[in-house]
Amino acid sequence: QDTWFWSMESGFDSLSPSIMKIFSGKSNLELSKKIANLVGVPLGEIDLETFSDGELRVAFKENIRGENVFLIQSTNPPAENLMELLLMLDAAKRASAKTVTAVIPYYGYARQDRKDKPRVPISARMILDLMAAAGVDRMITMDLHSPQIQGFTNVPFDNLYSRIVLFNKLQDYNLSIDNGVVLAPDVGSAKMSQSYAKKLGIGFALIDKRRPKHNVTEVVNLIGELNNKHVFIIDDMIDTAGTICNAAQTAMDNGAKSVVAVATHPVLSGPAISRLKEAPIDKIIISDTINIDNDKLFDKLEIISVAEVFSEAIVRINNGDSISELFK
């Protein structure tokens, strides 16, 4: 076993369950159960109700006074997930929790991180303001669409990396600089893709794309050599799958032997499933930051859990240890 997993185990051995409690919202209960199980504490009891008029009600069913409380909830649509997290934060602070940490496996609205046209909000900043106002002491997320979002708030905000677990899976393909390449589907994913390419010891290529309107992408240029290569396409998320599928088709049109798509967040909205099924992609490797309904599962999809990364981060924060050590 590698070093980070070994250190995680040693952290568990020294953990005193009485000094922390973990609760989950409704967004991804399965991941929350895995995280709590790895940490070694049971999920806390909490009532999450919806009244007939649509209002939400949150109530902790156990004492959390003086505890380090971790609330696991993604902020992806529907918007109730965000509202539920805000109410959980407020309830925890009013119940005299010592600290309250929001564990957000998928930070929704991260793509709205700038004012790209007149009269639009900077939604990524506004959501952080809401959580800060609700009393959050710390936040943890994974593979932010734009890392600079961490600077939108004065609350400590840790951005974890799925590559801690995804990298081992890609190593199993045993590719080299002669027969493998990481293809960045757009400029935004270039830094992540370059990191994978360097660690895997394979080539790097980049697609220059244009977005004529929301959720529509067009390939304009290809930089790099794909002929006779096995290609990894790596991105932070798959939403409608237009970007990934266009990149896969571009790879095959330029002589690629095979294509494997890798993404952290499986948003999989709109026509994503049908596009991925029809695309020239051998396998789609994703994480479980977002819960996927059974009707969206298909043969080419492989899910790798990131529960170990979050559980290790929670233990380190609770014990006052370094989070950055996780990435070494």
Short mmCIF file of C-alpha atoms in Angstrom, two decimals:
data_model
loop_
_atom_site.label_atom_id
_atom_site.label_comp_id
_atom_site.label_asym_id
_atom_site.label_seq_id
_atom_site.Cartn_x
_atom_site.Cartn_y
_atom_site.Cartn_z
CA GLN A 1 0.00 0.00 0.00
CA ASP A 2 1.22 3.46 -0.78
CA THR A 3 2.32 6.00 1.77
CA TRP A 4 -0.75 8.18 1.90
CA PHE A 5 -3.04 5.23 2.59
CA TRP A 6 -0.68 3.96 5.29
CA SER A 7 -0.66 7.36 6.96
CA MET A 8 -4.43 7.41 6.78
CA GLU A 9 -4.60 4.14 8.69
CA SER A 10 -2.20 5.39 11.36
CA GLY A 11 -4.35 8.51 11.68
CA PHE A 12 -7.39 6.34 12.31
CA ASP A 13 -5.59 4.42 15.04
CA SER A 14 -4.99 7.65 16.95
CA LEU A 15 -8.49 9.04 16.43
CA SER A 16 -10.78 9.58 19.38
CA PRO A 17 -14.33 9.36 17.96
CA SER A 18 -15.76 11.44 20.81
CA ILE A 19 -14.15 14.66 19.53
CA MET A 20 -15.88 14.71 16.14
CA LYS A 21 -19.22 13.98 14.54
CA ILE A 22 -20.05 13.54 10.87
CA PHE A 23 -23.47 14.27 9.36
CA SER A 24 -24.73 13.95 5.80
CA GLY A 25 -27.22 15.82 3.71
CA LYS A 26 -29.31 14.12 1.04
CA SER A 27 -27.08 14.87 -1.96
CA ASN A 28 -24.79 11.82 -1.71
CA LEU A 29 -25.59 9.60 1.24
CA GLU A 30 -23.64 6.61 -0.14
CA LEU A 31 -20.36 8.55 -0.29
CA SER A 32 -21.02 9.95 3.19
CA LYS A 33 -21.44 6.42 4.58
CA LYS A 34 -18.14 5.34 3.01
CA ILE A 35 -16.32 8.37 4.44
CA ALA A 36 -17.71 7.85 7.94
CA ASN A 37 -16.89 4.14 7.82
CA LEU A 38 -13.27 4.87 6.86
CA VAL A 39 -12.93 7.52 9.57
CA GLY A 40 -14.33 5.04 12.07
CA VAL A 41 -17.33 6.96 13.36
CA PRO A 42 -21.03 6.39 12.60
CA LEU A 43 -22.96 8.98 10.64
CA GLY A 44 -24.74 11.28 13.05
CA GLU A 45 -28.52 11.29 13.29
CA ILE A 46 -30.21 14.25 11.66
CA ASP A 47 -33.76 14.96 10.51
CA LEU A 48 -34.02 16.37 6.99
CA GLU A 49 -37.65 17.02 6.11
CA THR A 50 -39.55 18.78 3.35
CA PHE A 51 -42.87 20.39 4.26
CA SER A 52 -45.83 20.21 1.89
CA ASP A 53 -45.14 23.78 0.71
CA GLY A 54 -41.56 22.87 -0.22
CA GLU A 55 -39.79 24.42 2.76
CA LEU A 56 -36.92 22.44 4.29
CA ARG A 57 -36.48 21.58 7.96
CA VAL A 58 -33.22 20.49 9.59
CA ALA A 59 -32.82 19.17 13.14
CA PHE A 60 -29.85 17.42 14.75
CA LYS A 61 -31.08 14.46 16.80
CA GLU A 62 -28.02 14.26 19.05
CA ASN A 63 -25.93 16.61 21.16
CA ILE A 64 -23.10 18.35 19.26
CA ARG A 65 -22.11 20.95 21.86
CA GLY A 66 -18.34 21.40 21.88
CA GLU A 67 -17.84 18.91 19.03
CA ASN A 68 -15.92 19.27 15.76
CA VAL A 69 -18.80 18.79 13.30
CA PHE A 70 -18.32 17.78 9.64
CA LEU A 71 -21.28 18.23 7.27
CA ILE A 72 -21.05 16.32 3.98
CA GLN A 73 -23.15 17.83 1.20
CA SER A 74 -22.58 18.74 -2.45
CA THR A 75 -24.11 21.94 -3.82
CA ASN A 76 -25.05 20.64 -7.25
CA PRO A 77 -28.65 21.00 -8.48
CA PRO A 78 -31.36 20.75 -7.38
CA ALA A 79 -30.95 23.97 -5.42
CA GLU A 80 -32.41 22.27 -2.34
CA ASN A 81 -28.98 20.71 -1.75
CA LEU A 82 -27.44 24.15 -1.25
CA MET A 83 -30.31 25.34 0.95
CA GLU A 84 -30.11 22.16 3.01
CA LEU A 85 -26.38 22.72 3.62
CA LEU A 86 -26.97 26.32 4.72
CA LEU A 87 -29.66 25.23 7.19
CA MET A 88 -27.38 22.46 8.52
CA LEU A 89 -24.60 25.01 9.04
CA ASP A 90 -26.87 27.40 10.90
CA ALA A 91 -28.36 24.63 13.04
CA ALA A 92 -24.89 23.36 13.99
CA LYS A 93 -23.66 26.80 15.04
CA ARG A 94 -26.83 27.42 17.09
CA ALA A 95 -26.33 24.02 18.76
CA SER A 96 -22.93 25.26 20.03
CA ALA A 97 -20.69 23.06 17.90
CA LYS A 98 -17.02 23.85 18.53
CA THR A 99 -16.20 24.00 14.80
CA VAL A 100 -18.29 23.34 11.70
CA THR A 101 -16.62 22.11 8.50
CA ALA A 102 -18.55 21.85 5.24
CA VAL A 103 -17.32 18.87 3.19
CA ILE A 104 -18.47 19.58 -0.37
CA PRO A 105 -17.47 16.73 -2.72
CA TYR A 106 -18.78 18.66 -5.75
CA TYR A 107 -18.90 22.44 -5.54
CA GLY A 108 -21.78 23.45 -7.82
CA TYR A 109 -21.86 26.82 -9.59
CA ALA A 110 -18.05 26.75 -9.80
CA ARG A 111 -18.21 27.50 -13.53
CA GLN A 112 -19.89 30.84 -12.79
CA ASP A 113 -16.70 32.27 -11.32
CA ARG A 114 -16.44 35.57 -13.20
CA LYS A 115 -18.53 38.29 -14.78
CA ASP A 116 -18.26 37.15 -18.40
CA LYS A 117 -21.03 39.45 -19.66
CA PRO A 118 -23.02 42.42 -18.35
CA ARG A 119 -25.70 42.00 -15.67
CA VAL A 120 -24.79 38.49 -14.48
CA PRO A 121 -23.85 37.34 -10.96
CA ILE A 122 -20.57 35.81 -9.84
CA SER A 123 -22.41 32.81 -8.41
CA ALA A 124 -19.33 30.94 -7.15
CA ARG A 125 -18.50 33.91 -4.90
CA MET A 126 -22.07 34.45 -3.73
CA ILE A 127 -22.44 30.84 -2.51
CA LEU A 128 -19.25 31.14 -0.46
CA ASP A 129 -20.61 34.36 1.05
CA LEU A 130 -23.80 32.54 2.02
CA MET A 131 -21.89 29.73 3.73
CA ALA A 132 -19.64 32.20 5.54
CA ALA A 133 -22.73 34.08 6.75
CA ALA A 134 -24.21 30.77 7.97
CA GLY A 135 -21.15 30.35 10.20
CA VAL A 136 -18.96 27.76 8.48
CA ASP A 137 -15.46 27.54 9.98
CA ARG A 138 -13.79 25.59 7.18
CA MET A 139 -14.62 24.11 3.78
CA ILE A 140 -13.30 21.11 1.87
CA THR A 141 -14.02 20.34 -1.77
CA MET A 142 -12.42 18.40 -4.63
CA ASP A 143 -11.06 19.46 -8.03
CA LEU A 144 -12.51 22.95 -8.19
CA HIS A 145 -13.30 24.00 -11.76
CA SER A 146 -11.26 27.15 -11.06
CA PRO A 147 -8.76 26.91 -8.17
CA GLN A 148 -8.84 30.67 -7.69
CA ILE A 149 -12.32 30.26 -6.16
CA GLN A 150 -10.44 29.47 -2.94
CA GLY A 151 -9.58 33.18 -2.83
CA PHE A 152 -13.24 34.25 -2.92
CA THR A 153 -13.55 33.83 0.86
CA ASN A 154 -11.52 34.39 4.03
CA VAL A 155 -12.73 31.07 5.45
CA PRO A 156 -10.07 28.30 5.15
CA PHE A 157 -10.93 26.40 1.97
CA ASP A 158 -9.11 23.17 1.04
CA ASN A 159 -9.18 21.85 -2.52
CA LEU A 160 -8.47 18.11 -2.60
CA TYR A 161 -7.37 16.19 -5.71
CA SER A 162 -9.01 13.08 -7.12
CA ARG A 163 -5.75 12.13 -8.82
CA ILE A 164 -4.63 10.58 -5.51
CA VAL A 165 -6.90 7.63 -6.35
CA LEU A 166 -7.40 8.00 -10.12
CA PHE A 167 -3.67 8.00 -10.87
CA ASN A 168 -3.24 4.40 -9.67
CA LYS A 169 -5.98 3.28 -12.05
CA LEU A 170 -4.32 4.95 -15.04
CA GLN A 171 -0.95 3.43 -14.16
CA ASP A 172 -2.48 -0.01 -14.75
CA TYR A 173 -2.51 0.75 -18.50
CA ASN A 174 1.33 0.67 -18.51
CA LEU A 175 1.71 3.34 -21.20
CA SER A 176 4.93 5.14 -22.11
CA ILE A 177 5.96 8.24 -24.03
CA ASP A 178 6.02 6.11 -27.20
CA ASN A 179 2.44 4.86 -27.11
CA GLY A 180 0.48 7.07 -24.71
CA VAL A 181 -0.71 10.67 -24.55
CA VAL A 182 -2.92 12.77 -22.29
CA LEU A 183 -5.26 14.95 -24.34
CA ALA A 184 -6.58 18.12 -22.67
CA PRO A 185 -10.07 18.74 -24.13
CA ASP A 186 -9.72 22.51 -23.64
CA VAL A 187 -7.31 25.12 -22.34
CA GLY A 188 -8.99 25.14 -18.92
CA SER A 189 -8.03 21.51 -18.27
CA ALA A 190 -4.49 21.86 -19.63
CA LYS A 191 -2.79 22.24 -16.23
CA MET A 192 -4.48 19.14 -14.80
CA SER A 193 -3.74 17.14 -17.95
CA GLN A 194 -0.08 18.20 -17.97
CA SER A 195 0.25 17.04 -14.37
CA TYR A 196 -1.13 13.60 -15.25
CA ALA A 197 1.08 13.36 -18.34
CA LYS A 198 4.20 14.21 -16.35
CA LYS A 199 3.45 11.73 -13.55
CA LEU A 200 2.51 8.96 -16.00
CA GLY A 201 5.54 9.63 -18.20
CA ILE A 202 3.52 9.96 -21.41
CA GLY A 203 2.90 12.66 -24.01
CA PHE A 204 0.63 15.70 -23.88
CA ALA A 205 -1.75 17.19 -26.44
CA LEU A 206 -4.26 20.02 -26.36
CA ILE A 207 -7.53 20.85 -28.14
CA ASP A 208 -8.41 24.45 -28.85
CA LYS A 209 -12.20 24.65 -28.69
CA ARG A 210 -14.82 27.34 -29.07
CA ARG A 211 -18.11 27.60 -27.18
CA PRO A 212 -20.66 29.36 -29.44
CA LYS A 213 -23.32 29.06 -26.70
CA HIS A 214 -23.84 27.36 -23.33
CA ASN A 215 -23.36 23.57 -23.33
CA VAL A 216 -22.22 23.62 -26.98
CA THR A 217 -18.56 23.18 -27.97
CA GLU A 218 -16.67 23.06 -31.28
CA VAL A 219 -13.12 21.79 -31.90
CA VAL A 220 -11.01 24.35 -33.79
CA ASN A 221 -7.37 23.19 -33.52
CA LEU A 222 -5.35 20.24 -32.23
CA ILE A 223 -1.89 20.74 -30.75
CA GLY A 224 0.15 17.56 -30.37
CA GLU A 225 0.57 14.11 -31.95
CA LEU A 226 -2.10 11.43 -31.43
CA ASN A 227 -1.38 9.07 -34.32
CA ASN A 228 -0.96 5.46 -33.21
CA LYS A 229 -1.30 6.45 -29.52
CA HIS A 230 -3.54 5.35 -26.67
CA VAL A 231 -5.25 8.52 -25.44
CA PHE A 232 -6.42 9.61 -21.97
CA ILE A 233 -8.84 12.55 -22.04
CA ILE A 234 -8.86 14.14 -18.58
CA ASP A 235 -11.22 16.84 -17.31
CA ASP A 236 -12.64 17.98 -13.98
CA MET A 237 -16.24 17.13 -14.93
CA ILE A 238 -18.54 15.64 -17.53
CA ASP A 239 -21.74 17.67 -17.84
CA THR A 240 -23.55 17.26 -21.17
CA ALA A 241 -20.47 15.34 -22.46
CA GLY A 242 -20.11 17.50 -25.56
CA THR A 243 -16.51 18.44 -24.73
CA ILE A 244 -15.39 14.87 -23.95
CA CYS A 245 -17.16 13.32 -26.95
CA ASN A 246 -15.84 15.93 -29.39
CA ALA A 247 -12.33 15.39 -28.05
CA ALA A 248 -12.69 11.61 -28.39
CA GLN A 249 -13.84 11.92 -31.98
CA THR A 250 -10.97 14.30 -32.72
CA ALA A 251 -8.52 11.78 -31.26
CA MET A 252 -9.85 8.93 -33.40
CA ASP A 253 -9.91 11.15 -36.52
CA ASN A 254 -6.22 11.86 -35.90
CA GLY A 255 -5.17 8.21 -35.72
CA ALA A 256 -5.55 7.35 -32.01
CA LYS A 257 -5.62 3.64 -31.18
CA SER A 258 -8.02 3.98 -28.24
CA VAL A 259 -9.58 6.58 -25.98
CA VAL A 260 -10.22 6.47 -22.22
CA ALA A 261 -12.07 9.42 -20.66
CA VAL A 262 -11.37 10.42 -17.06
CA ALA A 263 -13.34 12.96 -15.01
CA THR A 264 -13.82 13.72 -11.33
CA HIS A 265 -17.41 14.96 -11.28
CA PRO A 266 -20.08 13.00 -13.22
CA VAL A 267 -22.71 15.72 -13.63
CA LEU A 268 -24.11 13.80 -16.64
CA SER A 269 -26.97 16.13 -17.52
CA GLY A 270 -29.14 16.36 -20.63
CA PRO A 271 -27.92 14.15 -23.51
CA ALA A 272 -24.72 13.07 -21.72
CA ILE A 273 -25.52 9.37 -21.37
CA SER A 274 -26.59 8.85 -24.99
CA ARG A 275 -23.56 10.81 -26.24
CA LEU A 276 -21.12 8.79 -24.13
CA LYS A 277 -22.65 5.48 -25.22
CA GLU A 278 -22.26 6.40 -28.90
CA ALA A 279 -18.84 8.09 -28.62
CA PRO A 280 -15.64 6.25 -29.66
CA ILE A 281 -14.57 5.87 -26.01
CA ASP A 282 -13.49 2.50 -24.62
CA LYS A 283 -14.01 3.41 -20.96
CA ILE A 284 -15.22 6.38 -18.90
CA ILE A 285 -13.57 6.52 -15.46
CA ILE A 286 -15.29 8.83 -12.96
CA SER A 287 -15.39 9.34 -9.20
CA ASP A 288 -18.36 9.21 -6.83
CA THR A 289 -18.41 12.90 -5.82
CA ILE A 290 -21.91 12.99 -7.33
CA ASN A 291 -24.40 10.19 -6.75
CA ILE A 292 -25.44 8.58 -10.07
CA ASP A 293 -28.92 7.13 -10.47
CA ASN A 294 -29.12 3.51 -11.62
CA ASP A 295 -30.76 4.51 -14.90
CA LYS A 296 -27.57 6.42 -15.82
CA LEU A 297 -25.22 3.47 -15.33
CA PHE A 298 -23.89 1.67 -18.43
CA ASP A 299 -21.16 -0.80 -19.36
CA LYS A 300 -18.40 1.67 -20.28
CA LEU A 301 -18.74 3.56 -16.98
CA GLU A 302 -16.32 2.76 -14.13
CA ILE A 303 -16.69 4.50 -10.77
CA ILE A 304 -13.69 5.00 -8.45
CA SER A 305 -14.49 6.10 -4.90
CA VAL A 306 -12.76 9.16 -3.45
CA ALA A 307 -14.03 8.42 0.07
CA GLU A 308 -10.48 7.62 1.24
CA VAL A 309 -9.24 11.08 0.26
CA PHE A 310 -12.04 12.86 2.12
CA SER A 311 -11.79 10.62 5.17
CA GLU A 312 -8.04 11.24 5.43
CA ALA A 313 -8.60 15.01 5.11
CA ILE A 314 -11.26 14.94 7.83
CA VAL A 315 -8.99 13.01 10.20
CA ARG A 316 -6.10 15.40 9.55
CA ILE A 317 -8.24 18.49 10.13
CA ASN A 318 -9.69 17.01 13.31
CA ASN A 319 -6.22 16.15 14.61
CA GLY A 320 -4.70 19.49 13.56
CA ASP A 321 -2.38 17.85 11.00
CA SER A 322 -1.29 19.15 7.61
CA ILE A 323 -3.61 18.69 4.62
CA SER A 324 -0.82 19.37 2.13
CA GLU A 325 0.99 16.23 3.28
CA LEU A 326 -1.82 14.28 1.60
CA PHE A 327 -0.53 15.26 -1.85
CA LYS A 328 3.10 14.26 -1.43
#
